[in-house]
Short mmCIF file of C-alpha atoms in Angstrom, two decimals:
data_model
loop_
_atom_site.label_atom_id
_atom_site.label_comp_id
_atom_site.label_asym_id
_atom_site.label_seq_id
_atom_site.Cartn_x
_atom_site.Cartn_y
_atom_site.Cartn_z
CA MET A 1 47.92 -60.66 141.00
CA LEU A 2 44.74 -60.28 138.89
CA TYR A 3 44.88 -58.43 135.64
CA HIS A 4 42.35 -55.60 135.27
CA PRO A 5 41.99 -54.44 131.69
CA THR A 6 41.42 -50.73 131.37
CA ASP A 7 38.47 -49.43 129.43
CA PRO A 8 39.71 -46.95 126.78
CA SER A 9 36.79 -44.68 127.59
CA ASP A 10 37.95 -44.28 131.17
CA PRO A 11 39.47 -40.90 132.02
CA PRO A 12 43.27 -41.09 132.16
CA ARG A 13 44.62 -41.70 135.60
CA PRO A 14 47.10 -39.19 136.93
CA PRO A 15 50.65 -40.48 136.73
CA LYS A 16 51.80 -42.23 139.84
CA PRO A 17 54.55 -40.18 141.49
CA SER A 18 57.86 -41.87 141.88
CA PRO A 19 58.97 -42.58 145.46
CA ALA A 20 61.39 -39.68 145.28
CA GLU A 21 58.64 -37.24 144.34
CA ARG A 22 56.26 -38.17 147.10
CA PRO A 23 56.08 -35.77 149.99
CA ARG A 24 58.29 -36.85 152.83
CA THR A 25 56.90 -36.71 156.29
CA GLY A 26 59.65 -34.79 158.02
CA ASP A 27 60.41 -31.90 155.64
CA ALA A 28 58.72 -29.15 157.63
CA ASP A 29 60.03 -30.41 160.95
CA PHE A 30 63.52 -30.68 159.58
CA LEU A 31 63.53 -27.15 158.18
CA ALA A 32 62.17 -25.83 161.46
CA LYS A 33 64.97 -27.65 163.25
CA LEU A 34 67.54 -26.05 160.96
CA ASP A 35 66.11 -22.61 161.65
CA ALA A 36 66.68 -23.24 165.33
CA ASP A 37 70.26 -24.37 164.73
CA PRO A 38 72.34 -21.27 164.08
CA ALA A 39 75.38 -22.41 162.12
CA PRO A 40 78.34 -20.03 161.98
CA THR A 41 78.46 -17.87 158.87
CA ARG A 42 81.49 -17.44 156.66
CA GLN A 43 82.36 -14.12 158.26
CA ARG A 44 82.29 -15.62 161.72
CA ILE A 45 84.44 -18.56 160.64
CA ARG A 46 87.02 -16.16 159.20
CA VAL A 47 87.22 -14.25 162.46
CA GLN A 48 87.49 -17.49 164.45
CA ASN A 49 90.28 -18.76 162.21
CA LEU A 50 92.16 -15.48 162.46
CA ILE A 51 91.96 -15.54 166.25
CA LEU A 52 93.10 -19.16 166.26
CA PHE A 53 96.05 -18.32 164.01
CA VAL A 54 97.17 -15.43 166.24
CA VAL A 55 96.85 -17.54 169.40
CA VAL A 56 98.87 -20.41 167.90
CA ALA A 57 101.55 -18.01 166.62
CA CYS A 58 101.88 -16.51 170.11
CA ILE A 59 102.12 -19.97 171.69
CA LEU A 60 104.81 -21.04 169.21
CA ALA A 61 106.81 -17.86 169.79
CA GLU A 62 106.60 -18.33 173.55
CA ILE A 63 107.65 -22.01 173.41
CA PHE A 64 110.55 -21.15 171.14
CA ARG A 65 111.65 -18.27 173.35
CA TRP A 66 111.41 -20.47 176.46
CA TRP A 67 113.49 -23.18 174.75
CA GLY A 68 116.29 -20.74 174.00
CA GLY A 69 115.44 -19.03 170.71
CA VAL A 70 117.85 -18.82 167.81
CA ARG A 71 121.20 -20.49 168.54
CA PRO A 72 123.89 -20.20 165.84
CA GLN A 73 126.43 -22.10 168.04
CA GLY A 74 129.33 -21.85 165.64
CA ARG A 75 127.24 -21.96 162.47
CA PRO A 76 127.98 -19.27 159.89
CA LEU A 77 125.19 -16.71 159.73
CA SER A 78 124.71 -17.36 156.03
CA LEU A 79 124.09 -21.07 156.73
CA VAL A 80 121.52 -20.23 159.39
CA VAL A 81 119.76 -17.77 157.11
CA GLU A 82 119.82 -19.96 154.02
CA THR A 83 118.56 -23.09 155.72
CA ALA A 84 115.91 -21.12 157.61
CA ILE A 85 114.62 -19.27 154.54
CA GLY A 86 114.50 -22.44 152.48
CA ALA A 87 112.78 -24.39 155.24
CA ALA A 88 110.31 -21.54 155.77
CA CYS A 89 109.43 -21.52 152.07
CA ILE A 90 108.94 -25.30 152.01
CA ALA A 91 106.84 -25.11 155.18
CA ALA A 92 104.73 -22.31 153.73
CA VAL A 93 104.07 -24.23 150.52
CA ALA A 94 103.35 -27.39 152.50
CA THR A 95 100.90 -25.59 154.76
CA TRP A 96 99.16 -23.95 151.83
CA THR A 97 98.87 -27.16 149.82
CA LEU A 98 98.25 -29.67 152.59
CA ALA A 99 96.05 -27.63 154.91
CA GLY A 100 93.91 -26.11 152.17
CA ARG A 101 91.18 -27.87 150.27
CA GLY A 102 92.26 -26.82 146.81
CA ARG A 103 89.61 -26.39 144.16
CA SER A 104 87.16 -28.75 145.78
CA MET A 105 84.77 -28.71 148.68
CA THR A 106 85.76 -32.28 149.48
CA GLY A 107 89.49 -31.71 149.81
CA ARG A 108 92.43 -32.66 147.67
CA THR A 109 92.80 -36.00 145.95
CA THR A 110 94.42 -38.98 147.61
CA THR A 111 97.25 -38.98 145.08
CA PHE A 112 98.05 -35.33 145.66
CA LEU A 113 97.99 -35.67 149.43
CA GLY A 114 100.16 -38.77 149.32
CA ILE A 115 102.80 -37.21 147.09
CA ALA A 116 102.86 -33.89 148.92
CA GLY A 117 102.94 -35.64 152.29
CA PHE A 118 106.06 -37.60 151.32
CA ALA A 119 107.72 -34.80 149.40
CA THR A 120 107.61 -32.25 152.23
CA PRO A 121 109.90 -33.94 154.79
CA LEU A 122 112.11 -35.15 151.98
CA ALA A 123 112.52 -31.61 150.63
CA LEU A 124 113.28 -30.25 154.11
CA PHE A 125 115.82 -32.98 154.75
CA VAL A 126 117.55 -32.57 151.39
CA TRP A 127 117.62 -28.79 151.77
CA LYS A 128 119.25 -29.02 155.19
CA ILE A 129 121.81 -31.62 154.09
CA PHE A 130 122.61 -29.70 150.92
CA TRP A 131 123.42 -26.42 152.67
CA SER A 132 125.20 -28.06 155.59
CA ALA A 133 127.45 -29.85 153.13
CA GLN A 134 128.48 -26.52 151.63
CA PHE A 135 130.20 -25.52 154.86
CA GLN A 136 133.20 -27.20 156.42
CA GLY A 137 132.41 -29.32 159.50
CA MET A 138 128.68 -28.57 159.53
CA MET A 139 127.67 -32.19 159.04
CA GLY A 140 129.52 -33.46 162.08
CA VAL A 141 127.89 -35.19 165.02
CA GLY A 142 127.85 -31.95 167.02
CA PRO A 143 128.58 -31.53 170.69
CA MET A 144 128.94 -34.68 172.74
CA GLY A 145 126.61 -35.50 175.57
CA PRO A 146 127.64 -35.75 179.25
CA ASP A 147 128.35 -39.45 178.75
CA GLY A 148 130.81 -38.71 175.95
CA LEU A 149 128.47 -40.09 173.26
CA PRO A 150 127.02 -38.06 170.42
CA ARG A 151 123.55 -36.67 171.02
CA PHE A 152 120.88 -38.52 169.11
CA GLY A 153 118.52 -35.61 168.83
CA TRP A 154 116.01 -36.29 171.59
CA LYS A 155 115.93 -32.60 172.55
CA CYS A 156 115.19 -31.64 168.95
CA LEU A 157 112.53 -34.35 168.88
CA ARG A 158 110.85 -32.92 171.99
CA LEU A 159 111.10 -29.36 170.70
CA SER A 160 109.67 -30.33 167.31
CA LEU A 161 106.77 -32.17 168.89
CA ALA A 162 106.03 -29.29 171.26
CA LEU A 163 106.11 -26.80 168.40
CA GLY A 164 104.15 -28.98 165.99
CA LEU A 165 101.37 -30.00 168.31
CA PHE A 166 99.57 -26.65 168.47
CA PRO A 167 99.53 -25.92 164.74
CA LEU A 168 98.26 -29.45 164.17
CA LEU A 169 95.42 -29.02 166.64
CA ALA A 170 94.56 -25.65 165.15
CA MET A 171 94.52 -26.98 161.58
CA ALA A 172 92.45 -29.98 162.61
CA LEU A 173 89.94 -27.64 164.27
CA VAL A 174 89.76 -25.47 161.17
CA ARG A 175 89.22 -28.53 158.97
CA ARG A 176 86.82 -30.36 161.29
CA ASN A 177 83.97 -32.23 159.60
CA SER A 178 85.22 -31.13 156.21
CA ASP A 179 86.60 -34.20 154.46
CA PRO A 180 84.16 -36.94 153.57
CA ASN A 181 86.65 -38.92 151.48
CA ASN A 182 90.09 -39.21 153.08
CA PRO A 183 89.94 -37.85 156.64
CA ARG A 184 92.85 -39.94 157.93
CA LEU A 185 95.10 -39.01 155.05
CA THR A 186 94.10 -35.38 155.33
CA GLY A 187 94.86 -35.48 159.06
CA ALA A 188 98.22 -37.11 158.40
CA THR A 189 99.14 -34.44 155.89
CA LEU A 190 98.08 -31.76 158.35
CA GLY A 191 100.55 -33.39 160.74
CA VAL A 192 103.23 -33.14 158.05
CA ALA A 193 102.43 -29.46 157.51
CA ALA A 194 102.58 -28.81 161.26
CA GLY A 195 105.85 -30.72 161.44
CA ALA A 196 107.24 -28.61 158.60
CA CYS A 197 106.36 -25.44 160.52
CA ALA A 198 108.08 -26.87 163.60
CA TRP A 199 111.13 -27.77 161.48
CA VAL A 200 111.75 -24.08 160.72
CA PHE A 201 112.00 -23.20 164.42
CA THR A 202 113.96 -26.32 165.33
CA ASP A 203 116.39 -25.56 162.54
CA LEU A 204 117.03 -22.12 163.98
CA TRP A 205 117.68 -23.67 167.37
CA CYS A 206 119.71 -26.77 166.46
CA PRO A 207 123.24 -26.41 165.02
CA VAL A 208 123.70 -30.11 164.15
CA GLY A 209 123.58 -31.18 160.50
CA ASN A 210 124.45 -34.82 161.00
CA VAL A 211 122.27 -37.24 159.04
CA SER A 212 121.35 -39.60 161.88
CA HIS A 213 120.62 -36.63 164.15
CA LEU A 214 118.40 -35.06 161.50
CA LEU A 215 116.52 -38.28 160.99
CA VAL A 216 115.82 -38.74 164.70
CA GLY A 217 115.43 -35.16 165.84
CA HIS A 218 113.86 -33.52 162.82
CA VAL A 219 112.27 -36.08 160.50
CA LEU A 220 110.93 -38.50 163.10
CA PRO A 221 108.74 -35.83 164.78
CA ILE A 222 107.12 -35.12 161.42
CA THR A 223 106.27 -38.80 161.16
CA LEU A 224 104.89 -38.84 164.70
CA LEU A 225 102.84 -35.73 164.04
CA ALA A 226 101.52 -37.33 160.85
CA ALA A 227 100.43 -40.38 162.85
CA LEU A 228 98.76 -38.15 165.43
CA GLY A 229 97.16 -36.18 162.61
CA ALA A 230 95.76 -39.37 161.11
CA ALA A 231 94.11 -40.18 164.43
CA LEU A 232 92.75 -36.64 164.71
CA GLY A 233 91.56 -36.86 161.13
CA HIS A 234 89.50 -39.91 161.96
CA LEU A 235 88.02 -38.23 165.03
CA LEU A 236 87.62 -34.64 163.87
CA ILE A 237 87.99 -34.15 160.14
CA GLY A 238 85.81 -36.91 158.78
CA VAL A 239 82.11 -36.60 158.11
CA ARG A 240 80.36 -39.10 160.31
CA ALA A 241 76.80 -39.91 161.05
CA PRO A 242 75.73 -39.00 164.58
CA ARG A 243 75.26 -42.03 166.77
CA MET B 1 63.63 -59.41 129.59
CA THR B 2 64.40 -59.59 125.87
CA ALA B 3 64.37 -55.85 125.51
CA ALA B 4 66.69 -55.41 128.44
CA LYS B 5 69.16 -57.96 127.17
CA THR B 6 69.43 -56.39 123.79
CA TYR B 7 69.37 -52.85 124.94
CA LEU B 8 71.46 -52.45 128.05
CA PRO B 9 74.93 -53.48 126.87
CA GLY B 10 74.66 -51.00 124.04
CA LEU B 11 73.54 -48.34 126.45
CA VAL B 12 76.41 -48.95 128.83
CA GLY B 13 78.87 -48.90 125.98
CA LYS B 14 77.49 -45.62 124.78
CA GLY B 15 77.37 -44.10 128.24
CA ALA B 16 80.96 -45.04 128.93
CA SER B 17 82.28 -42.54 126.46
CA ALA B 18 80.73 -39.46 128.04
CA PRO B 19 78.14 -38.53 130.63
CA GLU B 20 74.80 -37.90 129.07
CA PHE B 21 72.17 -35.34 129.87
CA VAL B 22 69.26 -36.08 127.61
CA SER B 23 65.68 -35.08 128.02
CA ARG B 24 63.37 -38.01 128.42
CA ASP B 25 61.12 -36.87 125.61
CA ALA B 26 64.06 -36.67 123.26
CA VAL B 27 65.11 -40.16 124.17
CA VAL B 28 61.67 -41.59 123.82
CA GLY B 29 61.15 -39.76 120.56
CA ALA B 30 64.46 -40.86 119.13
CA ARG B 31 64.13 -44.45 120.22
CA GLY B 32 60.47 -44.65 119.52
CA GLY B 33 60.15 -47.56 121.88
CA HIS B 34 57.74 -47.42 124.76
CA VAL B 35 59.49 -50.22 126.61
CA ARG B 36 62.88 -48.63 126.48
CA ARG B 37 61.77 -45.43 128.09
CA ASP B 38 61.82 -46.83 131.59
CA VAL B 39 65.10 -48.58 131.01
CA ARG B 40 66.54 -45.31 129.89
CA GLN B 41 65.26 -43.52 132.96
CA LEU B 42 67.43 -45.69 135.11
CA TRP B 43 70.52 -44.44 133.40
CA VAL B 44 69.97 -40.90 132.31
CA ILE B 45 69.06 -38.06 134.54
CA ASN B 46 65.63 -36.89 133.71
CA VAL B 47 66.29 -33.29 132.79
CA SER B 48 67.93 -31.60 129.85
CA ALA B 49 71.44 -30.14 129.91
CA PRO B 50 70.47 -26.45 130.12
CA GLN B 51 67.98 -27.24 132.88
CA GLU B 52 70.62 -29.17 134.74
CA ALA B 53 73.16 -26.38 134.42
CA ALA B 54 70.63 -23.81 135.59
CA LEU B 55 69.70 -26.02 138.51
CA ARG B 56 73.29 -26.31 139.61
CA LEU B 57 73.87 -22.59 139.32
CA GLU B 58 70.77 -22.00 141.38
CA ALA B 59 71.91 -24.49 144.02
CA ASN B 60 75.38 -22.94 144.18
CA GLY B 61 73.86 -19.48 144.49
CA ALA B 62 71.50 -20.56 147.26
CA MET B 63 74.35 -22.16 149.20
CA GLU B 64 76.47 -19.06 148.70
CA ARG B 65 73.72 -16.85 150.10
CA HIS B 66 73.24 -19.25 152.98
CA ALA B 67 76.98 -19.15 153.73
CA SER B 68 76.78 -15.37 153.87
CA GLY B 69 74.08 -15.54 156.51
CA ASP B 70 70.81 -15.73 154.57
CA ASP B 71 68.91 -18.39 156.48
CA VAL B 72 66.01 -18.45 154.05
CA ALA B 73 68.31 -19.43 151.18
CA PHE B 74 68.69 -22.90 152.60
CA ARG B 75 65.02 -23.55 152.01
CA LYS B 76 65.60 -22.79 148.36
CA LEU B 77 68.57 -25.16 148.31
CA TYR B 78 66.50 -27.77 150.06
CA ALA B 79 63.78 -27.47 147.44
CA ILE B 80 66.36 -27.97 144.69
CA VAL B 81 68.36 -30.87 146.06
CA ALA B 82 66.12 -32.76 148.48
CA ASP B 83 64.32 -34.96 145.93
CA ARG B 84 67.48 -35.78 144.08
CA LEU B 85 69.34 -36.58 147.24
CA PHE B 86 66.51 -38.68 148.62
CA HIS B 87 66.32 -40.58 145.35
CA TYR B 88 70.04 -41.33 145.49
CA LEU B 89 69.94 -42.41 149.12
CA GLN B 90 66.89 -44.53 148.61
CA ARG B 91 68.60 -46.38 145.83
CA ARG B 92 71.65 -46.92 148.01
CA THR B 93 69.81 -48.02 151.13
CA ARG B 94 66.57 -49.39 149.65
CA ASP B 95 64.84 -48.11 152.71
CA ALA B 96 62.81 -44.92 152.49
CA ALA B 97 62.92 -44.17 156.20
CA ARG B 98 66.67 -44.59 156.36
CA ALA B 99 67.11 -42.62 153.17
CA GLU B 100 65.13 -39.77 154.66
CA ASP B 101 67.17 -39.90 157.82
CA LEU B 102 70.45 -39.84 155.89
CA MET B 103 69.16 -37.06 153.66
CA GLN B 104 68.46 -34.93 156.70
CA GLN B 105 71.88 -35.72 158.14
CA THR B 106 73.53 -34.72 154.87
CA LEU B 107 71.67 -31.44 154.68
CA LEU B 108 72.25 -30.77 158.36
CA HIS B 109 75.95 -31.25 157.79
CA MET B 110 75.88 -28.86 154.82
CA HIS B 111 74.02 -26.33 156.93
CA ARG B 112 76.50 -26.56 159.78
CA ALA B 113 79.46 -26.30 157.41
CA ARG B 114 78.05 -23.31 155.58
CA GLY B 115 80.80 -21.05 156.91
CA SER B 116 83.39 -23.03 155.00
CA TYR B 117 81.53 -23.03 151.70
CA ASP B 118 83.38 -21.51 148.77
CA ALA B 119 81.21 -20.03 146.04
CA THR B 120 83.62 -21.13 143.31
CA ARG B 121 83.02 -24.78 144.19
CA GLY B 122 79.99 -26.82 143.31
CA VAL B 123 77.41 -27.96 145.81
CA PHE B 124 76.50 -31.23 144.11
CA PRO B 125 79.82 -33.12 144.37
CA TRP B 126 80.11 -31.98 147.97
CA MET B 127 76.59 -33.11 148.75
CA TYR B 128 77.02 -36.51 147.13
CA ALA B 129 80.36 -37.04 148.84
CA ILE B 130 78.81 -36.36 152.24
CA ALA B 131 75.79 -38.53 151.48
CA HIS B 132 77.96 -41.39 150.25
CA ASN B 133 80.12 -41.17 153.34
CA LEU B 134 77.11 -41.23 155.62
CA VAL B 135 75.70 -44.27 153.83
CA VAL B 136 78.99 -46.14 154.19
CA ASP B 137 79.28 -45.06 157.81
CA SER B 138 75.72 -46.12 158.50
CA VAL B 139 76.28 -49.55 156.95
CA ARG B 140 79.52 -50.04 158.87
CA ARG B 141 77.74 -49.28 162.10
CA GLY B 142 75.51 -52.24 161.62
CA GLY B 143 72.72 -50.97 159.46
CA ARG B 144 73.19 -53.55 156.75
CA GLU B 145 71.05 -53.08 153.72
CA VAL B 146 67.72 -54.69 154.35
CA LEU B 147 65.33 -55.42 151.57
CA HIS B 148 61.88 -55.07 153.01
CA GLU B 149 58.78 -53.11 152.47
CA ALA B 150 59.64 -49.67 153.70
CA ASP B 151 57.21 -47.79 155.83
CA GLY B 152 55.20 -44.80 154.73
CA GLY B 153 54.03 -46.41 151.55
CA HIS B 154 57.44 -46.35 149.88
CA ALA B 155 57.53 -49.83 148.54
CA VAL B 156 61.03 -51.12 148.09
CA ASN B 157 60.28 -53.29 145.10
CA GLU B 158 58.85 -50.44 143.19
CA PRO B 159 60.80 -49.22 140.17
CA LEU B 160 62.12 -45.70 140.41
CA CYS B 161 60.47 -44.98 137.08
CA ALA B 162 56.91 -45.37 138.14
CA GLU B 163 55.22 -44.04 135.05
CA GLY B 164 54.15 -46.05 132.07
CA ALA B 165 52.48 -49.34 131.49
CA ALA B 166 52.81 -52.30 133.77
CA ASP B 167 55.19 -54.16 131.44
CA GLU B 168 57.46 -51.13 131.27
CA GLN B 169 57.49 -50.88 135.03
CA LEU B 170 58.18 -54.57 135.36
CA ILE B 171 61.11 -54.42 132.99
CA GLY B 172 62.39 -51.32 134.76
CA LEU B 173 62.12 -53.07 138.09
CA GLN B 174 63.87 -56.21 136.89
CA LEU B 175 66.63 -54.21 135.29
CA GLU B 176 67.10 -52.18 138.41
CA GLN B 177 67.32 -55.31 140.52
CA GLN B 178 69.79 -56.89 138.13
CA ILE B 179 71.97 -53.81 138.14
CA ALA B 180 71.77 -53.64 141.92
CA VAL B 181 72.97 -57.23 142.20
CA VAL B 182 75.91 -56.49 139.91
CA LEU B 183 76.77 -53.35 141.85
CA GLU B 184 76.79 -55.33 145.09
CA GLY B 185 79.77 -57.24 143.74
CA LEU B 186 81.82 -54.11 143.03
CA THR B 187 84.10 -52.27 145.39
CA GLU B 188 82.65 -49.28 147.22
CA ARG B 189 84.52 -46.79 145.04
CA GLN B 190 83.56 -48.52 141.79
CA ARG B 191 79.96 -48.56 142.87
CA ALA B 192 80.12 -44.91 143.86
CA ALA B 193 81.72 -43.95 140.54
CA PHE B 194 78.98 -45.82 138.69
CA GLU B 195 76.23 -44.25 140.79
CA TYR B 196 77.56 -40.72 140.40
CA VAL B 197 78.02 -40.82 136.65
CA ARG B 198 75.46 -43.29 135.38
CA HIS B 199 72.64 -42.65 137.81
CA GLU B 200 73.11 -39.14 139.12
CA GLY B 201 74.42 -37.62 135.91
CA LEU B 202 77.47 -35.96 137.40
CA SER B 203 80.22 -35.05 134.99
CA TYR B 204 83.49 -36.95 135.25
CA ALA B 205 85.13 -33.96 136.95
CA GLU B 206 82.30 -33.66 139.47
CA ALA B 207 82.25 -37.38 140.17
CA ALA B 208 86.02 -37.38 140.64
CA GLU B 209 85.69 -34.48 143.05
CA ALA B 210 82.97 -36.27 144.99
CA LEU B 211 85.19 -39.36 145.23
CA GLY B 212 88.32 -37.42 146.11
CA ALA B 213 90.09 -38.93 143.13
CA THR B 214 91.61 -37.73 139.90
CA VAL B 215 89.57 -37.84 136.71
CA SER B 216 91.77 -40.60 135.33
CA ALA B 217 91.24 -42.67 138.47
CA LEU B 218 87.50 -42.08 138.20
CA THR B 219 87.57 -43.17 134.56
CA ALA B 220 89.33 -46.39 135.53
CA LEU B 221 86.82 -47.10 138.32
CA LEU B 222 83.92 -46.41 136.01
CA HIS B 223 85.36 -48.58 133.28
CA ARG B 224 85.64 -51.51 135.67
CA ALA B 225 82.09 -50.98 136.89
CA ASP B 226 80.75 -50.71 133.34
CA THR B 227 82.64 -53.82 132.31
CA ALA B 228 81.17 -55.75 135.24
CA VAL B 229 77.64 -54.63 134.40
CA MET B 230 78.07 -55.40 130.72
CA ALA B 231 79.57 -58.80 131.48
CA ALA B 232 76.66 -59.63 133.76
CA PHE B 233 74.11 -58.76 131.13
CA LYS B 234 75.98 -60.42 128.32
CA GLY B 235 76.27 -63.50 130.50
CA GLY B 236 72.51 -63.40 130.96
CA GLU B 237 71.97 -63.47 127.21
CA ASP B 238 74.00 -66.65 126.69
#
């Protein structure tokens, strides 16, 4: 490149704009495109979420009613009430913390989601075991199956999955395209929150407090819902560039 | 490169303690060195702290109005953030056309998600998080970073600080390239932490929010990135 000395008497040249300051070619077109793309406002989103919540609540109530509703089956009423209230509180806290975004537009931190995701099923499990242990014979294997073997909890597993699926789908829809950082983890924790909600209903239905039954019928569905949530998170919750 | 070698490690060490928002004139006046001005521009956002705070408030307000249904407010937001966002994306992709495309995708996403915007939360960390994600996604889908002369007159090998004498620009360009090489060797999160704090001037809390990490995790990522950059430049001096 040749060097051209500048004459001091020359008028000063205007400063060269940086690349970022130069006019971009597509600004006007892009803004026009946005004008033609009516995104839902906050008010509309609130109404949509409310409708979704009511629909999911109705579906859950109907599934639970169809499955048989509350079944004490020899459990003391106080045990049913105490385990249900505790589980409902844990599920409510889990839903609030795991489904919400906290004080950030990008969602909660990885650490928080990881800890809360593990703590929720653990708290539900410990709560159930603790109160069942307070009552005589409430941690037994429960009624035997037709083959004379103890039931493993497959019915509870199916019920939990059926009850957890709809809240999970609803929460994933509410959170769609909202997490640019940890969509899979967020989806997994949504699965945990949905599983916690399902736990409350399953707990009202199932009289068995046996550890192996609880692990298969009550904890395993939370894990499965978390795995499903992770897949949904990748598909729905993440922010991805259009192909 | 003498000026760069003697200057940059000190700058990184200073910047590591706290994010800086310093007006360019103040820096130039304090340093008194015409060469260092461009170097400094690579590291410090080019507006003063009150201006920056006002800008963020304005951006948050515009997004809030847009979320409430005011379509015109997005044009205001666009005017505030577009240059900054483009600048960031151009540095990440080194391709003006791709940067513009990703900028539009980022803003389109913000527009479509306006219903979920919360006025108590900042726009900038959200915007950078989306932009970063789109860059990573774009690279994963096969758009590897290509160093070539971008179209539309946006030369790739042009320093981002385009003012000043030729030697200043040259030093700025060389520094930028050296830093870019060092950043290539970092993990994605370390690079993002470095970009957010050192280049974009986000506070630690904002950068942590954009990364979806805690402030302590962000500090650790940034420390590793700073150490790598410092080591590279110190190694160059030997």
